XYZ file of C-alpha atoms in Angstrom:
456
model
C 72.055 -53.508 6.655
C 69.072 -52.441 9.276
C 69.756 -54.040 12.253
C 66.130 -54.211 14.319
C 66.670 -53.720 18.087
C 68.630 -56.121 20.766
C 65.023 -56.383 22.597
C 63.075 -57.429 19.957
C 62.120 -61.080 19.576
C 64.076 -64.204 17.923
C 62.332 -64.053 14.242
C 65.549 -65.662 12.008
C 68.503 -67.245 11.912
C 70.320 -64.829 11.684
C 68.578 -63.270 14.875
C 69.683 -66.386 16.476
C 73.285 -65.911 15.499
C 73.858 -62.389 16.522
C 72.312 -62.604 19.606
C 74.220 -65.661 20.897
C 71.270 -68.282 21.670
C 73.184 -70.414 18.675
C 74.943 -74.069 19.842
C 76.206 -74.162 16.319
C 74.815 -77.498 15.440
C 74.613 -77.193 11.823
C 70.878 -78.034 11.581
C 69.247 -74.715 9.895
C 72.361 -75.262 6.735
C 70.701 -78.908 7.102
C 67.160 -77.687 5.834
C 68.392 -74.848 3.914
C 71.195 -75.604 2.431
C 70.755 -73.646 -0.177
C 69.971 -70.364 1.706
C 72.602 -70.855 4.637
C 76.166 -72.151 4.957
C 78.132 -72.515 8.325
C 81.229 -71.197 8.995
C 84.138 -70.815 11.498
C 83.748 -67.766 13.477
C 86.472 -67.790 16.270
C 85.202 -66.027 19.134
C 81.961 -67.580 18.884
C 82.119 -70.798 17.160
C 80.306 -72.191 14.240
C 77.726 -69.780 13.118
C 75.332 -69.979 9.796
C 75.154 -67.237 7.600
C 72.198 -66.586 5.741
C 72.064 -65.555 2.128
C 70.911 -61.760 1.206
C 68.951 -63.267 -2.194
C 66.016 -61.436 -2.161
C 62.562 -63.401 -0.636
C 65.248 -65.693 1.947
C 63.629 -66.684 5.287
C 64.758 -68.845 7.725
C 61.503 -70.419 8.919
C 61.846 -73.682 8.484
C 65.267 -73.510 9.738
C 64.204 -71.897 12.726
C 61.785 -74.641 13.264
C 64.848 -76.806 14.190
C 66.829 -74.847 15.660
C 67.782 -75.946 19.759
C 69.385 -73.075 20.476
C 65.909 -71.292 20.736
C 63.351 -73.845 22.342
C 63.688 -77.309 23.466
C 60.820 -80.017 24.317
C 60.311 -83.479 25.583
C 58.035 -85.837 23.685
C 56.145 -88.094 25.154
C 58.384 -90.307 27.542
C 59.416 -94.276 26.406
C 57.400 -97.262 28.399
C 59.845 -97.989 31.556
C 61.281 -94.946 32.124
C 62.884 -94.686 35.750
C 60.475 -91.581 37.249
C 63.286 -90.998 40.106
C 65.842 -89.514 37.588
C 62.814 -88.137 34.875
C 62.843 -84.544 36.212
C 66.223 -84.199 37.177
C 68.444 -85.991 34.043
C 65.117 -86.622 31.458
C 64.061 -89.801 29.879
C 66.324 -93.141 31.474
C 65.346 -96.798 30.716
C 68.400 -98.286 32.080
C 71.837 -97.914 33.341
C 74.976 -99.339 32.671
C 79.066 -98.956 33.065
C 81.504 -100.700 30.794
C 83.727 -100.111 27.986
C 84.517 -100.961 24.513
C 85.071 -105.044 23.895
C 87.854 -103.722 21.765
C 90.891 -102.425 23.698
C 92.139 -100.505 21.258
C 88.694 -98.581 20.631
C 88.737 -98.670 24.776
C 92.321 -97.044 25.102
C 92.091 -94.375 22.417
C 88.078 -93.470 23.559
C 87.806 -90.383 25.552
C 85.830 -92.562 28.275
C 85.823 -96.047 27.511
C 85.416 -95.952 23.879
C 81.718 -97.233 24.627
C 80.101 -94.637 21.961
C 82.662 -95.792 18.823
C 81.926 -99.230 19.973
C 78.520 -99.256 19.609
C 78.592 -97.320 16.725
C 80.022 -100.160 15.154
C 78.949 -102.651 15.994
C 75.817 -100.935 14.445
C 77.480 -101.325 10.985
C 79.512 -104.476 12.022
C 76.219 -106.341 12.920
C 73.073 -104.018 12.644
C 73.364 -103.586 9.061
C 73.288 -100.285 9.364
C 75.707 -98.551 5.943
C 77.564 -95.760 8.520
C 77.436 -92.970 10.927
C 77.691 -89.302 10.970
C 79.877 -88.091 13.260
C 82.756 -85.178 13.902
C 86.518 -85.585 13.347
C 89.573 -82.963 12.914
C 90.305 -80.834 9.722
C 93.673 -82.982 8.410
C 94.610 -79.386 7.009
C 93.690 -77.682 10.002
C 93.825 -79.958 13.022
C 91.998 -77.791 15.429
C 89.292 -77.352 13.489
C 86.531 -80.039 13.277
C 84.777 -81.357 10.077
C 81.348 -83.684 9.346
C 82.188 -86.843 8.279
C 80.451 -89.689 7.387
C 82.296 -93.157 8.175
C 81.392 -96.480 6.917
C 84.726 -98.332 8.729
C 86.322 -99.224 11.697
C 89.454 -97.591 10.310
C 87.660 -94.072 9.639
C 85.908 -94.311 12.750
C 90.008 -95.371 14.479
C 90.597 -91.892 13.330
C 88.076 -89.728 14.920
C 87.792 -91.292 18.545
C 88.531 -89.003 21.205
C 86.602 -85.848 22.479
C 87.131 -82.586 20.425
C 86.488 -79.663 22.340
C 86.190 -77.457 19.685
C 82.858 -75.812 17.654
C 81.387 -78.203 15.524
C 78.926 -78.776 13.215
C 77.847 -82.598 12.465
C 74.240 -81.850 11.735
C 75.447 -79.502 8.457
C 75.517 -83.121 6.556
C 72.964 -85.156 7.628
C 71.744 -85.402 4.094
C 74.722 -88.210 4.062
C 71.460 -90.036 6.136
C 69.392 -88.745 4.605
C 70.193 -90.372 0.714
C 72.292 -93.386 2.451
C 71.052 -96.810 1.171
C 70.736 -97.846 4.821
C 70.258 -97.202 8.396
C 72.876 -94.604 9.788
C 73.632 -93.417 13.068
C 74.284 -89.941 14.453
C 77.000 -89.137 16.976
C 77.104 -85.615 18.684
C 76.654 -83.000 21.205
C 73.504 -83.043 23.152
C 72.500 -80.092 21.164
C 73.597 -81.741 17.823
C 71.340 -85.066 19.120
C 68.339 -82.558 20.177
C 68.652 -80.476 16.907
C 68.450 -83.984 14.669
C 64.868 -84.790 16.729
C 63.811 -81.665 15.545
C 64.830 -82.293 11.703
C 63.677 -85.800 12.011
C 60.173 -84.255 12.486
C 59.655 -82.671 9.733
C 61.922 -84.685 7.430
C 59.977 -88.227 6.635
C 63.299 -89.793 4.778
C 65.703 -88.993 7.400
C 62.997 -90.014 10.249
C 63.272 -93.452 8.425
C 67.044 -93.179 8.026
C 68.360 -92.728 11.909
C 69.066 -95.991 12.763
C 70.348 -94.860 16.125
C 71.301 -91.371 18.171
C 74.184 -91.161 20.460
C 74.889 -88.396 22.724
C 78.092 -87.333 24.501
C 77.640 -85.717 27.775
C 78.704 -81.901 27.593
C 79.756 -79.483 29.908
C 79.473 -76.752 27.034
C 81.784 -76.010 23.590
C 84.994 -73.783 23.741
C 84.837 -71.588 21.173
C 88.270 -71.530 19.002
C 89.632 -68.537 20.392
C 89.878 -71.125 23.616
C 91.962 -74.241 21.199
C 94.394 -71.166 20.226
C 95.023 -70.205 23.956
C 95.309 -73.983 24.889
C 98.187 -74.066 21.916
C 99.876 -71.046 22.992
C 99.668 -72.546 26.825
C 101.399 -75.645 25.729
C 104.410 -73.611 23.051
C 102.564 -73.421 20.094
C 102.655 -69.267 18.869
C 102.112 -70.648 15.306
C 98.702 -73.024 14.912
C 100.347 -73.451 11.203
C 103.006 -75.429 12.868
C 99.942 -77.789 14.055
C 100.162 -81.359 12.443
C 97.760 -83.108 14.813
C 95.720 -82.276 18.194
C 93.791 -84.829 20.564
C 92.106 -83.343 23.210
C 91.710 -86.165 25.496
C 91.810 -89.970 24.959
C 94.897 -92.525 24.657
C 94.020 -93.043 28.817
C 91.616 -91.931 30.958
C 90.681 -89.092 30.797
C 94.034 -88.586 28.860
C 96.170 -85.697 28.183
C 95.795 -83.138 25.455
C 98.616 -83.749 22.647
C 99.346 -81.028 20.211
C 101.825 -82.764 17.441
C 104.014 -79.633 15.469
C 106.973 -78.721 13.694
C 109.389 -76.436 15.314
C 111.019 -73.533 14.031
C 113.787 -76.003 12.867
C 111.285 -77.857 11.429
C 111.530 -81.334 13.276
C 108.609 -82.456 14.964
C 107.538 -81.969 18.847
C 105.191 -83.206 20.947
C 103.669 -81.403 23.856
C 100.881 -82.015 26.058
C 98.896 -80.487 29.344
C 96.515 -82.445 31.697
C 93.099 -82.582 31.180
C 92.791 -80.475 34.464
C 94.803 -78.174 32.774
C 93.709 -77.600 29.341
C 89.661 -77.885 30.441
C 89.761 -76.342 33.589
C 91.951 -73.737 32.994
C 92.195 -72.782 29.632
C 88.839 -74.334 27.643
C 86.355 -74.041 30.208
C 86.126 -70.347 30.471
C 85.721 -69.978 26.596
C 82.726 -71.478 26.425
C 79.588 -69.896 24.012
C 77.331 -68.160 26.008
C 74.468 -70.327 24.812
C 76.300 -73.478 26.814
C 75.512 -71.087 30.175
C 71.590 -71.198 29.561
C 71.517 -74.911 28.761
C 69.370 -77.034 30.579
C 70.280 -80.689 28.362
C 74.331 -81.975 29.309
C 73.915 -85.440 28.845
C 72.100 -86.120 25.898
C 68.145 -86.137 26.657
C 67.287 -86.151 23.345
C 69.460 -89.390 22.532
C 68.444 -92.707 21.869
C 72.249 -93.884 24.090
C 74.101 -91.096 26.178
C 77.577 -91.858 26.828
C 79.998 -89.583 29.154
C 82.395 -89.924 32.500
C 81.448 -92.112 35.311
C 83.205 -89.239 37.546
C 82.335 -90.721 40.758
C 85.433 -92.862 40.235
C 88.766 -90.765 39.879
C 91.015 -91.958 37.159
C 94.461 -92.332 38.460
C 95.854 -91.654 34.744
C 96.387 -95.653 34.620
C 93.109 -96.851 33.796
C 92.458 -97.568 30.046
C 88.524 -96.005 30.339
C 85.351 -96.816 31.054
C 82.156 -95.022 29.747
C 78.667 -94.483 31.922
C 75.755 -96.062 29.261
C 72.864 -94.295 29.488
C 69.876 -95.828 27.528
C 66.555 -93.372 26.398
C 64.621 -94.839 24.163
C 63.642 -98.789 23.873
C 65.712 -98.419 20.835
C 68.655 -97.360 23.218
C 68.399 -100.024 25.699
C 67.555 -103.178 22.671
C 71.009 -102.238 20.836
C 73.138 -101.491 24.146
C 71.847 -105.147 24.578
C 72.610 -106.970 21.856
C 76.534 -105.094 21.655
C 77.175 -106.281 25.295
C 75.455 -109.718 23.682
C 77.802 -109.754 21.253
C 80.512 -109.045 22.687
C 81.659 -105.162 21.061
C 80.449 -104.090 24.999
C 82.103 -105.169 28.205
C 79.284 -103.789 30.822
C 77.123 -104.517 33.599
C 74.171 -102.862 35.006
C 74.236 -100.332 37.448
C 71.748 -98.540 40.153
C 69.784 -95.530 38.046
C 71.652 -93.433 41.023
C 75.134 -93.716 39.379
C 73.941 -91.101 36.953
C 74.397 -88.589 39.188
C 76.624 -89.725 41.495
C 78.499 -89.536 38.281
C 77.568 -86.052 37.153
C 76.847 -83.876 40.385
C 78.014 -80.642 38.756
C 75.828 -81.098 35.714
C 73.409 -81.017 37.863
C 73.990 -77.917 40.018
C 74.001 -76.187 36.380
C 70.884 -77.318 35.422
C 69.594 -75.450 38.534
C 71.718 -72.369 37.797
C 70.440 -71.818 34.431
C 67.114 -71.059 35.660
C 68.257 -68.568 37.703
C 70.920 -67.651 34.284
C 67.432 -67.251 31.789
C 65.284 -65.333 34.600
C 68.135 -62.773 34.783
C 68.457 -63.054 30.982
C 64.992 -62.410 30.192
C 64.806 -59.601 33.168
C 67.802 -57.759 30.932
C 65.895 -58.184 28.092
C 68.832 -60.709 26.940
C 67.063 -63.517 24.949
C 66.712 -67.037 26.669
C 66.224 -70.459 25.349
C 62.757 -72.319 26.873
C 62.760 -75.482 27.861
C 59.902 -77.737 28.088
C 59.389 -81.093 30.119
C 62.614 -79.764 31.434
C 61.500 -78.887 35.335
C 64.603 -76.208 35.867
C 62.867 -74.034 38.890
C 62.432 -76.972 41.601
C 66.245 -78.021 40.666
C 67.219 -74.691 41.375
C 65.280 -74.758 44.514
C 66.303 -78.116 45.850
C 70.242 -78.395 44.720
C 71.182 -75.333 44.907
C 72.497 -73.008 48.097
C 71.846 -69.806 48.843
C 75.337 -68.712 47.405
C 74.858 -70.779 44.900
C 70.956 -69.267 43.625
C 72.435 -65.236 43.868
C 75.184 -66.396 41.504
C 73.346 -67.766 38.853
C 71.152 -64.259 38.737
C 73.250 -61.502 40.049
C 77.022 -63.443 38.092
C 75.351 -62.808 35.552
C 75.032 -59.377 34.837
C 79.030 -59.442 35.085
C 78.776 -62.270 32.132
C 76.222 -59.691 30.231
C 79.191 -57.103 30.214
C 81.529 -59.335 29.945
C 80.656 -61.477 26.402
C 78.542 -57.833 25.757
C 74.976 -59.855 25.278
C 73.047 -56.338 25.164
C 74.749 -55.835 21.269
C 74.281 -58.200 18.240
C 77.725 -59.878 17.014
C 77.712 -60.327 13.284
C 79.358 -62.987 12.052
C 82.379 -63.054 11.152
C 83.802 -66.240 9.098
C 87.754 -67.379 10.107
C 89.849 -68.459 7.494
C 92.978 -70.439 9.261
C 94.882 -70.520 5.872
C 95.212 -67.053 5.236
C 98.046 -65.108 6.026
C 99.079 -64.099 9.123
C 95.827 -66.037 10.504
C 98.368 -66.857 13.719
C 96.927 -66.973 17.899
C 96.781 -63.207 18.044
C 95.512 -61.519 15.060
C 91.858 -60.580 13.881
C 90.207 -63.394 11.824
C 89.958 -62.583 7.917
C 87.304 -63.169 6.094
C 86.591 -66.643 4.429
C 87.717 -66.585 0.748
C 84.896 -69.341 -0.015
C 82.417 -67.194 2.203
C 83.118 -64.459 0.770
C 82.320 -66.168 -3.275
C 79.145 -67.356 -1.724
C 78.439 -64.034 -0.519
C 79.686 -62.004 -3.785
C 77.403 -64.367 -5.927
C 74.003 -63.914 -3.586
C 74.476 -67.254 -2.018
C 75.509 -66.494 1.669
C 75.952 -63.573 3.418
C 75.328 -62.037 6.648
C 71.598 -60.122 7.345
C 69.056 -60.396 8.871
C 65.685 -62.254 6.951
């Protein structure tokens, strides 16, 4: 297998995956389904494998890849000028929660995303929602689902701090009889915005895009470490796993069958699960991401961290309309009672997510240092970063954003390529500490020429 040197430019989806610019969104598999399949890689996240058939190129998929480049188009009417450069286009901001108390409690932060999506099905005439849910057979992994009922939506509430590829089934939206809602992380929504520009049928069928604020996606290895901290040494014992929800911010809760055959529960606080275990396992692309608040969505939803939850609060959300369509839907959902929300001043956004603004500034320093070291970095257009680096970071922060990157380069092996290794969680012996095994399904596809890790 021929390998190009690490300093070579990004020319294919295989380059994106092996050089750690991949976000795992799955858009590449959506636009070239006969050539690309998404798999789980335990150390890096959801990753694409490209067919080894002669003549396969990935130019169309690369054009939709958010890992390489993001660019804002013209701003919608009514954008809040004071927020534009730091937070992307913002048309209106609310604070509130789902009108349905069950949805509010089950959601990670007030259930606003679920409430808005369900309102679109029940009152706006949309056909369904493309989003992420836990795999029934492997609860610590994710799958893409298309939900059409309240029951299906409720079964998938709560954050999933694990790799997910909701864009890989954008065909379900494109081929649906009615417009649909899409819910995803910022990179997922950004990828969807790219795909819709190339696919007019999909563009017509995207009734609303909802993005979730995101501080990064931990790898599957991170979840397995979290399970070990919860006393689940064998992940195949797992019956169910929630990362958040059932209160604000909620606990990580694992349900598993112990060695005596009895079902038990173990939990960690949000600070213990995210701060102590999951956060350090974020994939590299998240460290050089400028969009953590879903700037390309119609509606973005996140935690209003300016309020410190006391553990008894059933939850509240910060709701940001980023387009005229998003504003109309949110206002209609409030009027219908699907949302209990009230307008807040624009400064509630930076007050709620101060750390994300510092991260945005650090990205400029990290990207500069990456390129100086010959490490590929994404390009962001219409998303000013230098001014945030200059204005909002202390001298120590500035130094850490550049010099500190050298340590990450060494620790994460960013100077070399990392071929995708599919993980089969159902294989015998695929426990927390084991080397991942090749997926049988992927192996079969590779052997028939329908998939394989190769440069294209």
